[in-house]
N, CA, C and O atoms as a CHARMM CRD file, in Angstrom:
* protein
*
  268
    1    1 UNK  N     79.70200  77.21400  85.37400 PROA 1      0.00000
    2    1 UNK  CA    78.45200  77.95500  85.32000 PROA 1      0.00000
    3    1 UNK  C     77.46200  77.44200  86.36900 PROA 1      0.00000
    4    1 UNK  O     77.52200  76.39200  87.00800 PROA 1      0.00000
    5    2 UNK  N     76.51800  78.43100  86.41000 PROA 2      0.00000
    6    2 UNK  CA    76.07000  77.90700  87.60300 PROA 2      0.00000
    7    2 UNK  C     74.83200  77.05700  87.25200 PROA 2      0.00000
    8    2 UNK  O     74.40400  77.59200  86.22900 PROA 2      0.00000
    9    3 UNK  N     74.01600  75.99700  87.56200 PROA 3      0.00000
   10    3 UNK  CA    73.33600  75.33700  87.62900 PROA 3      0.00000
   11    3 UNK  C     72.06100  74.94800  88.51600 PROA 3      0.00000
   12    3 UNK  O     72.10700  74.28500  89.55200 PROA 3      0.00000
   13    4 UNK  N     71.24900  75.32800  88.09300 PROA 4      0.00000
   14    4 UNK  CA    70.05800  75.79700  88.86400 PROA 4      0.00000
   15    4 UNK  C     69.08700  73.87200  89.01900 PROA 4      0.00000
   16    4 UNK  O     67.97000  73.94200  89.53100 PROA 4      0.00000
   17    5 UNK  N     69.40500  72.91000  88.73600 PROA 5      0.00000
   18    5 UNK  CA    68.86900  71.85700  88.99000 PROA 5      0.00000
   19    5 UNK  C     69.51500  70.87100  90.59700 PROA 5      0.00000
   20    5 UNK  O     69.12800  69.95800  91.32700 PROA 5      0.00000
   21    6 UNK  N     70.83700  71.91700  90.44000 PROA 6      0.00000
   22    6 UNK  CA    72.32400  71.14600  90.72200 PROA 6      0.00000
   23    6 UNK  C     72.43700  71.91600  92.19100 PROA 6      0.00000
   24    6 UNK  O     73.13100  72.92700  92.08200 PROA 6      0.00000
   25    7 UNK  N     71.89000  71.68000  93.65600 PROA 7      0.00000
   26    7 UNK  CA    72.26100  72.16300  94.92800 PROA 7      0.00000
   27    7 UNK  C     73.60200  71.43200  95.36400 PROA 7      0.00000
   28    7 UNK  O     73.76000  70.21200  95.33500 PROA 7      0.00000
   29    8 UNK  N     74.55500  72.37800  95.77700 PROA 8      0.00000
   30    8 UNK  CA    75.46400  72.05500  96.59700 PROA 8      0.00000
   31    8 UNK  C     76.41800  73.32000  96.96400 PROA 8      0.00000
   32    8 UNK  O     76.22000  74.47600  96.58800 PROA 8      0.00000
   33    9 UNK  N     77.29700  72.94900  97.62800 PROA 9      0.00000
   34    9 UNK  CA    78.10700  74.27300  98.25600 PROA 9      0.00000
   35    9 UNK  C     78.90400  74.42900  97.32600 PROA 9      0.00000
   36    9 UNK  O     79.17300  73.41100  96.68900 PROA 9      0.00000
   37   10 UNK  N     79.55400  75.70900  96.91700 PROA 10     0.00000
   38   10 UNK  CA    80.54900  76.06900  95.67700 PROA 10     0.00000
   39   10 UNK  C     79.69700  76.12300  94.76900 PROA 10     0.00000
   40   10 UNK  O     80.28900  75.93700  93.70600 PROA 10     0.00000
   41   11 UNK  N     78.11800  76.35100  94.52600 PROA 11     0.00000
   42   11 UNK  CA    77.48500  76.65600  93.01400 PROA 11     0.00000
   43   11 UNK  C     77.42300  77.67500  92.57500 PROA 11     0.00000
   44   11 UNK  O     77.22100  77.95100  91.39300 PROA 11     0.00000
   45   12 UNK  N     77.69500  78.87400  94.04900 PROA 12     0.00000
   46   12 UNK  CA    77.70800  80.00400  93.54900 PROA 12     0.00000
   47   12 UNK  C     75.92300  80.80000  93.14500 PROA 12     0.00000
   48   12 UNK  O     75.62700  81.77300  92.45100 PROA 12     0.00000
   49   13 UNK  N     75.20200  79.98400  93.82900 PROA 13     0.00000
   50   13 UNK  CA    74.34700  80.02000  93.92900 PROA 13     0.00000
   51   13 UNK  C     73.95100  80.11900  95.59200 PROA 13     0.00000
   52   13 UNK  O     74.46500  79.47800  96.50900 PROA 13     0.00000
   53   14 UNK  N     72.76500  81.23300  95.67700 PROA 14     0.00000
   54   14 UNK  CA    72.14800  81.84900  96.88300 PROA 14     0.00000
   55   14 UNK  C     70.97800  80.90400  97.36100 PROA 14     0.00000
   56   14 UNK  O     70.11900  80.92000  96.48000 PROA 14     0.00000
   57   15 UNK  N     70.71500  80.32700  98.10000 PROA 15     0.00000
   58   15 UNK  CA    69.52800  79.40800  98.70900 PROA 15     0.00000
   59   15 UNK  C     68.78400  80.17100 100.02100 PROA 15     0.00000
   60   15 UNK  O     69.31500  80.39300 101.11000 PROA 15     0.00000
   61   16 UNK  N     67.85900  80.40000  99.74600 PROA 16     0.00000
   62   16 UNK  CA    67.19500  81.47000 100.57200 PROA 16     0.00000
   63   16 UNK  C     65.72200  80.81800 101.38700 PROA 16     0.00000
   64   16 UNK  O     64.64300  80.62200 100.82600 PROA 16     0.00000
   65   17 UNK  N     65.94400  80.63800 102.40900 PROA 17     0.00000
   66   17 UNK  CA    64.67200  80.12800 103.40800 PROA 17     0.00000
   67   17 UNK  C     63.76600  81.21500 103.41100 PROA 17     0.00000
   68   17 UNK  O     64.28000  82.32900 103.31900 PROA 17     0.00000
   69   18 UNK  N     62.01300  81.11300 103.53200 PROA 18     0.00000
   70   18 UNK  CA    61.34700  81.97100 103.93300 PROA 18     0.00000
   71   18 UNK  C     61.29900  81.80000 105.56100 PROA 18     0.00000
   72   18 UNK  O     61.86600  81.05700 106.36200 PROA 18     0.00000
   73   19 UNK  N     60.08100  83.14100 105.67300 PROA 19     0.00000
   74   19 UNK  CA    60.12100  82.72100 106.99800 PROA 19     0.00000
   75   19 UNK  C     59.50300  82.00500 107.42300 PROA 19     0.00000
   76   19 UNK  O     59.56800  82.00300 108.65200 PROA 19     0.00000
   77   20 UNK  N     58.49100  80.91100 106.77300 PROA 20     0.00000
   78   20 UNK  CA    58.19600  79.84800 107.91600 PROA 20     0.00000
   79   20 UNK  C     58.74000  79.22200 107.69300 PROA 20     0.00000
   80   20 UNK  O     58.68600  78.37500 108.58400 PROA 20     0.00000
   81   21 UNK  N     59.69500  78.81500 106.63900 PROA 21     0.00000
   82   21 UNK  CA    60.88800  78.16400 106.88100 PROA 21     0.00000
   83   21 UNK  C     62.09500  78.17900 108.12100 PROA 21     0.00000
   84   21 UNK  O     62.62300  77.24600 108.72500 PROA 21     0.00000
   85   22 UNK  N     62.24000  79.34500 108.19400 PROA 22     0.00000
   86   22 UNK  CA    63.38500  79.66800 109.17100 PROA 22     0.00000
   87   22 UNK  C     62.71600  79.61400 110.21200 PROA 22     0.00000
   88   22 UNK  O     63.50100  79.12200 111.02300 PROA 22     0.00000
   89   23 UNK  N     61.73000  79.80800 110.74200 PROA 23     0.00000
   90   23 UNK  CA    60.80200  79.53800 111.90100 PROA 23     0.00000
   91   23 UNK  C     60.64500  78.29900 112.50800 PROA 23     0.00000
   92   23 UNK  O     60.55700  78.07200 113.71400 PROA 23     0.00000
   93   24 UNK  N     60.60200  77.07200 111.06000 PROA 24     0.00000
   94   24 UNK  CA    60.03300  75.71500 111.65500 PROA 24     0.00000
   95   24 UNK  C     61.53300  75.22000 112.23000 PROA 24     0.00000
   96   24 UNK  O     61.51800  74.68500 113.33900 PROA 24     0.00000
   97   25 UNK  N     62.52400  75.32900 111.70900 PROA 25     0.00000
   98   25 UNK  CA    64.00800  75.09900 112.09900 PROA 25     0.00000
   99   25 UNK  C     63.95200  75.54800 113.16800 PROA 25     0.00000
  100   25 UNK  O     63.61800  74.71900 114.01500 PROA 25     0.00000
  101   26 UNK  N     64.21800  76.96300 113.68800 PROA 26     0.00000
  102   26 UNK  CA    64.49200  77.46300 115.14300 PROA 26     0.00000
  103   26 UNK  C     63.59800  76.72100 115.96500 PROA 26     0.00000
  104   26 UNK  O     63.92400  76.22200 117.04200 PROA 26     0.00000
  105   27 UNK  N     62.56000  76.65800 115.49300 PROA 27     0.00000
  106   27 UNK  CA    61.78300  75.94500 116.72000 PROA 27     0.00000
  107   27 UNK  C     61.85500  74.31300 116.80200 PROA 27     0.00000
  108   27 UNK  O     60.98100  73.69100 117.40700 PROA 27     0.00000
  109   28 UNK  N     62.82600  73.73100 116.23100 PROA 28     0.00000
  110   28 UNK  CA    63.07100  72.55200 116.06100 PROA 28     0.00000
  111   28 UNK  C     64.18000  72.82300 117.03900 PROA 28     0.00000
  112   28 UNK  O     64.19900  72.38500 118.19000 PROA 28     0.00000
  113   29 UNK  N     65.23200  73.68500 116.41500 PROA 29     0.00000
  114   29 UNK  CA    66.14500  73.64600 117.98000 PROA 29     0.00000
  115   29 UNK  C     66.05200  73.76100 118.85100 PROA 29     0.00000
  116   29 UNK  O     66.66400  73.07200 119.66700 PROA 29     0.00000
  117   30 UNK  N     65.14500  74.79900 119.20300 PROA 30     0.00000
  118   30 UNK  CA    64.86900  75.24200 120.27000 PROA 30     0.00000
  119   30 UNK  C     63.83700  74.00200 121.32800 PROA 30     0.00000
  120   30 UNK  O     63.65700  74.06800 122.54400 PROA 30     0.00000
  121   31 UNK  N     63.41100  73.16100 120.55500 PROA 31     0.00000
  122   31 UNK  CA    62.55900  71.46100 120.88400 PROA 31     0.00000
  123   31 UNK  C     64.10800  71.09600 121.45600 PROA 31     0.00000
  124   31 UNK  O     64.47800  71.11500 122.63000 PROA 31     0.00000
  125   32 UNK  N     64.89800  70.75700 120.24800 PROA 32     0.00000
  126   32 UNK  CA    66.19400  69.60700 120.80700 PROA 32     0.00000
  127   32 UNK  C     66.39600  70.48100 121.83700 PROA 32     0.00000
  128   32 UNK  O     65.86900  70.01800 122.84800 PROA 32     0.00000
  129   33 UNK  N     67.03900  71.77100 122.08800 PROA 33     0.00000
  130   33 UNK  CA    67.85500  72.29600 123.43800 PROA 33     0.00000
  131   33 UNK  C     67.19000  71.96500 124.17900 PROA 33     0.00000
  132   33 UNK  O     67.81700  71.81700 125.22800 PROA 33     0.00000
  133   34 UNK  N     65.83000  71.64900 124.32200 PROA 34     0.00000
  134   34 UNK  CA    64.83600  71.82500 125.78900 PROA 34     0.00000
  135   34 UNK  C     65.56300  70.82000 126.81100 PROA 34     0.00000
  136   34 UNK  O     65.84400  69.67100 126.47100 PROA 34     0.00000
  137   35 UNK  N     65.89000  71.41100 128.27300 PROA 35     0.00000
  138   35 UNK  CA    66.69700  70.88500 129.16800 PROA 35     0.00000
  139   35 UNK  C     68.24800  70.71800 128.82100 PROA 35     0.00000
  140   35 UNK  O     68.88200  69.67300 128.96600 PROA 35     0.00000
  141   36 UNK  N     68.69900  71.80300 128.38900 PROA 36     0.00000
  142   36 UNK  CA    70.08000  71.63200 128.18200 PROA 36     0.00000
  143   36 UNK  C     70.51800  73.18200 128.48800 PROA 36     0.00000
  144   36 UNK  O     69.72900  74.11800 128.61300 PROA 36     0.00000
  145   37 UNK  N     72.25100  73.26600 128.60400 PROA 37     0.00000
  146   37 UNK  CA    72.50900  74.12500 128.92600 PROA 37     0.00000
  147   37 UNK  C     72.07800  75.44600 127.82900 PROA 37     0.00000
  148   37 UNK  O     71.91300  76.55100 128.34500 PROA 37     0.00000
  149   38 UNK  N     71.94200  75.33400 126.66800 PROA 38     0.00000
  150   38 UNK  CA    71.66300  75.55500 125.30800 PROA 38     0.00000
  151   38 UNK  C     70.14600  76.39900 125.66500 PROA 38     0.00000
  152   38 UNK  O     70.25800  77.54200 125.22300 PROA 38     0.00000
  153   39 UNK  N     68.76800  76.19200 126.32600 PROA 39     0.00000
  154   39 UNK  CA    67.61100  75.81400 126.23800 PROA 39     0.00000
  155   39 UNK  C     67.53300  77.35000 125.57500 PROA 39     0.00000
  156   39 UNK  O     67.27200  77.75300 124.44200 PROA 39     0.00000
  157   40 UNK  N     67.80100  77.84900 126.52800 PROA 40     0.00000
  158   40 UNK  CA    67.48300  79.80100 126.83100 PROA 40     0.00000
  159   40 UNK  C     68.31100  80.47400 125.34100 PROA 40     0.00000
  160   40 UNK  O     67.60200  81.19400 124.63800 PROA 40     0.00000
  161   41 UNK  N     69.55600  80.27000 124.95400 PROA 41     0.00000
  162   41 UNK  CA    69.98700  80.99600 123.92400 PROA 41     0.00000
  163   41 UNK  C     69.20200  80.49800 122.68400 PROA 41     0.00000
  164   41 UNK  O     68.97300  81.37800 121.85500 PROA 41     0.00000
  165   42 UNK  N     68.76200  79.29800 122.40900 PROA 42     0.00000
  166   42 UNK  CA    67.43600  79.01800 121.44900 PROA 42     0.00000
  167   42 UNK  C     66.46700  79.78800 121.32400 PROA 42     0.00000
  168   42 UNK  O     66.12000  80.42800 120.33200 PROA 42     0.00000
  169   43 UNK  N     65.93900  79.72400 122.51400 PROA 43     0.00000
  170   43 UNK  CA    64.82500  80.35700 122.54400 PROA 43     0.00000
  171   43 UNK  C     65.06800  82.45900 122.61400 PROA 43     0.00000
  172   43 UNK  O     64.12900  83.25100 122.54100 PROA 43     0.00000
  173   44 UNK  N     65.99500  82.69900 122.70900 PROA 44     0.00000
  174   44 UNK  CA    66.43800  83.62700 122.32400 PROA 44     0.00000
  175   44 UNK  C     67.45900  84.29300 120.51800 PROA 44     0.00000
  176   44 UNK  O     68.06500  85.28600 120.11500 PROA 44     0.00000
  177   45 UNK  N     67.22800  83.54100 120.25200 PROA 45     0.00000
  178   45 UNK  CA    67.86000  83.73300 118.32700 PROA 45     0.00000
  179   45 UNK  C     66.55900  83.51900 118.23600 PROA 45     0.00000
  180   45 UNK  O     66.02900  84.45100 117.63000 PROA 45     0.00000
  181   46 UNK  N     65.58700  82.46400 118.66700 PROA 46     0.00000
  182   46 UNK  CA    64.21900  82.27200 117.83800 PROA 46     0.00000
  183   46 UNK  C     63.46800  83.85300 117.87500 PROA 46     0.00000
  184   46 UNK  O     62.77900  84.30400 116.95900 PROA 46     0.00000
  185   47 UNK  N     63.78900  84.56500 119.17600 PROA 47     0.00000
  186   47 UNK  CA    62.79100  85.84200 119.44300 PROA 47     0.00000
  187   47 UNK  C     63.38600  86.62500 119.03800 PROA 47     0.00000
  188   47 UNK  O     62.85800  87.73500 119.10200 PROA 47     0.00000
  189   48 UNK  N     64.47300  86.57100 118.54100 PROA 48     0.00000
  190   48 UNK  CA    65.52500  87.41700 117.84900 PROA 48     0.00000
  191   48 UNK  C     65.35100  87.88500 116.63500 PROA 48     0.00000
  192   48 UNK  O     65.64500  89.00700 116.22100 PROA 48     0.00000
  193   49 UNK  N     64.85100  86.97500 116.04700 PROA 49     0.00000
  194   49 UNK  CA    64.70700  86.54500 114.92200 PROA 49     0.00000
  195   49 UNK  C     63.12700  87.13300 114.26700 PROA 49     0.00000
  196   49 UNK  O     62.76700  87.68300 113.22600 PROA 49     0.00000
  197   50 UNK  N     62.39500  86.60800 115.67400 PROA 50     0.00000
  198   50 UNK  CA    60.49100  87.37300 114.93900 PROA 50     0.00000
  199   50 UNK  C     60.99300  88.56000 115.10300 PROA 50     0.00000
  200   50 UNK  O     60.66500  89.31700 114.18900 PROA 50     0.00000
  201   51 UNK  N     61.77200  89.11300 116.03800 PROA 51     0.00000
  202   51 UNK  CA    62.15400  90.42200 116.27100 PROA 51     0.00000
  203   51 UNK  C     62.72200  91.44300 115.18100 PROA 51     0.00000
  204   51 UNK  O     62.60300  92.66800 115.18600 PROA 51     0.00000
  205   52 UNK  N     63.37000  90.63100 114.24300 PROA 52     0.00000
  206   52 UNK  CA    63.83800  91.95400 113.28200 PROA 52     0.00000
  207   52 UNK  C     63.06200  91.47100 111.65000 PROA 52     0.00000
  208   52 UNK  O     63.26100  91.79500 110.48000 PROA 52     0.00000
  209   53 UNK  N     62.08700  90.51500 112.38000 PROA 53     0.00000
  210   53 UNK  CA    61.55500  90.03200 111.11700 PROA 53     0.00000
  211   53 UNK  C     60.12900  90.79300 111.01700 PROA 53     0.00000
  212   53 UNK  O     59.61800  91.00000 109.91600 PROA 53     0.00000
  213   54 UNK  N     59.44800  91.23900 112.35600 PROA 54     0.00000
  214   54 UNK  CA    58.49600  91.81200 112.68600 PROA 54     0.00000
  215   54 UNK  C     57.63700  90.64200 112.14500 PROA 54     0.00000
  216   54 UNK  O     57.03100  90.54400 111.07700 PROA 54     0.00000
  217   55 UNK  N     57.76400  89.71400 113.26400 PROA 55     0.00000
  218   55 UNK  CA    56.97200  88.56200 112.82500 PROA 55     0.00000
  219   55 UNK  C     56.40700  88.24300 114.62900 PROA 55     0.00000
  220   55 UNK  O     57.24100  88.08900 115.52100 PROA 55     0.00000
  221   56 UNK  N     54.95600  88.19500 114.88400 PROA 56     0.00000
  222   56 UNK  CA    54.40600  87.74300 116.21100 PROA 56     0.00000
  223   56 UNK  C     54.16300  86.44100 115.77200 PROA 56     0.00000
  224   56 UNK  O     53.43700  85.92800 114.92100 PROA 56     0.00000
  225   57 UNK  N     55.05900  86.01500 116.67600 PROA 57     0.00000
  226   57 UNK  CA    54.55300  84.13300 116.85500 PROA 57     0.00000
  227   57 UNK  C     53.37800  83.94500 117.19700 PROA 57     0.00000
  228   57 UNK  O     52.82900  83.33100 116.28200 PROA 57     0.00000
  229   58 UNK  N     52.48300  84.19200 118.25400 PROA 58     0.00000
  230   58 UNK  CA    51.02000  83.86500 118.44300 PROA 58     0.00000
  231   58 UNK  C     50.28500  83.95200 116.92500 PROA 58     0.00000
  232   58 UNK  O     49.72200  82.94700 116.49000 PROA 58     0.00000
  233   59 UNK  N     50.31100  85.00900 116.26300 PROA 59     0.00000
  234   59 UNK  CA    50.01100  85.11500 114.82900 PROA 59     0.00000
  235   59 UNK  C     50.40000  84.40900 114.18100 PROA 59     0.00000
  236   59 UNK  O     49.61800  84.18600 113.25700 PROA 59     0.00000
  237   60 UNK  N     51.56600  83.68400 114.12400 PROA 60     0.00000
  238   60 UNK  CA    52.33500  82.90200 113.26500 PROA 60     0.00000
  239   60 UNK  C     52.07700  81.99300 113.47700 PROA 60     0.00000
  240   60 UNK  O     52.00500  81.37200 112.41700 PROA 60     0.00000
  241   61 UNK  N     51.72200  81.06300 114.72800 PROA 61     0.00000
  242   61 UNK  CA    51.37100  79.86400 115.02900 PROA 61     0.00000
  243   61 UNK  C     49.94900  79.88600 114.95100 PROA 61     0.00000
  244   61 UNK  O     49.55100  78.75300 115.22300 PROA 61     0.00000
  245   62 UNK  N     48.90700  80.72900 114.68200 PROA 62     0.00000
  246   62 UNK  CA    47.93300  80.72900 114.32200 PROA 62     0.00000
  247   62 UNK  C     47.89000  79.75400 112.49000 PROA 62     0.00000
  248   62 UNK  O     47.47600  78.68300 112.04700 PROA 62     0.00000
  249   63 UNK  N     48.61100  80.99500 111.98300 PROA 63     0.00000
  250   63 UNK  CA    48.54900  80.60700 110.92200 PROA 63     0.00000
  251   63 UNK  C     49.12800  79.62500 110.55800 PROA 63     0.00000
  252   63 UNK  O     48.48200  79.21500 109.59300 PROA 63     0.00000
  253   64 UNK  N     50.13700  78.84400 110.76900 PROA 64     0.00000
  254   64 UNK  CA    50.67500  77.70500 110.48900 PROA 64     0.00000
  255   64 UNK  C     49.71400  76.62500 110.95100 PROA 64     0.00000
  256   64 UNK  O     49.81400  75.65500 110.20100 PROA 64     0.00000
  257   65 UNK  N     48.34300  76.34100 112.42400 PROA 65     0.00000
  258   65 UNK  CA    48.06400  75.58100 112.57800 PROA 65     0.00000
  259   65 UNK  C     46.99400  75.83700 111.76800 PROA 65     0.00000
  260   65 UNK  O     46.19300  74.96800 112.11200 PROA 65     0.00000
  261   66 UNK  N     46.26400  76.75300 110.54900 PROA 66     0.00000
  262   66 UNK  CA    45.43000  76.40700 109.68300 PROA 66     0.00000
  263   66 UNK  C     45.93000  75.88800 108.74900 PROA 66     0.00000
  264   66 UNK  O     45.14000  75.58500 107.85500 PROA 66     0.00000
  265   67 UNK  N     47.27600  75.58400 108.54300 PROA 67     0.00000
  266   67 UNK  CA    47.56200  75.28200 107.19500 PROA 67     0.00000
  267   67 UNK  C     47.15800  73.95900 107.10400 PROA 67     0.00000
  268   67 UNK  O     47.26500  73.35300 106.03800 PROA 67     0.00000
């Protein structure tokens, strides 16, 4: 059964990021790729990403630096 205290893979259970969740990650990779062959496809899933999320980063980084 499934167990809602209990995270791990096989719970059969769905773990779901919001989006400034999934935001602060991409842009964490997209930090590590900087100067690597990597840099550009980062920074492309990240715009990919506000893109079908209908999310403007200038807006978004607004709001994250009031938090």
């Amino acid at each position: 059964p499934n167990k809602k205290d209990v995270i791990q893979w096989g719970s059969g259970l769905f773990r779901y990021l919001n989006d400034d969740q999934a935001i602060q990650i991409l842009q964490a990779v997209v930090e590590l790729k900087e100067n690597t062959a990597e840099a550009q496809l980062a920074t492309d899933i990240l715009d990919y990403f506000c893109q079908i999320n209908k999310i403007a980063m200038a807006v978004h980084e607004e709001q994250s630096a009031s938090l």
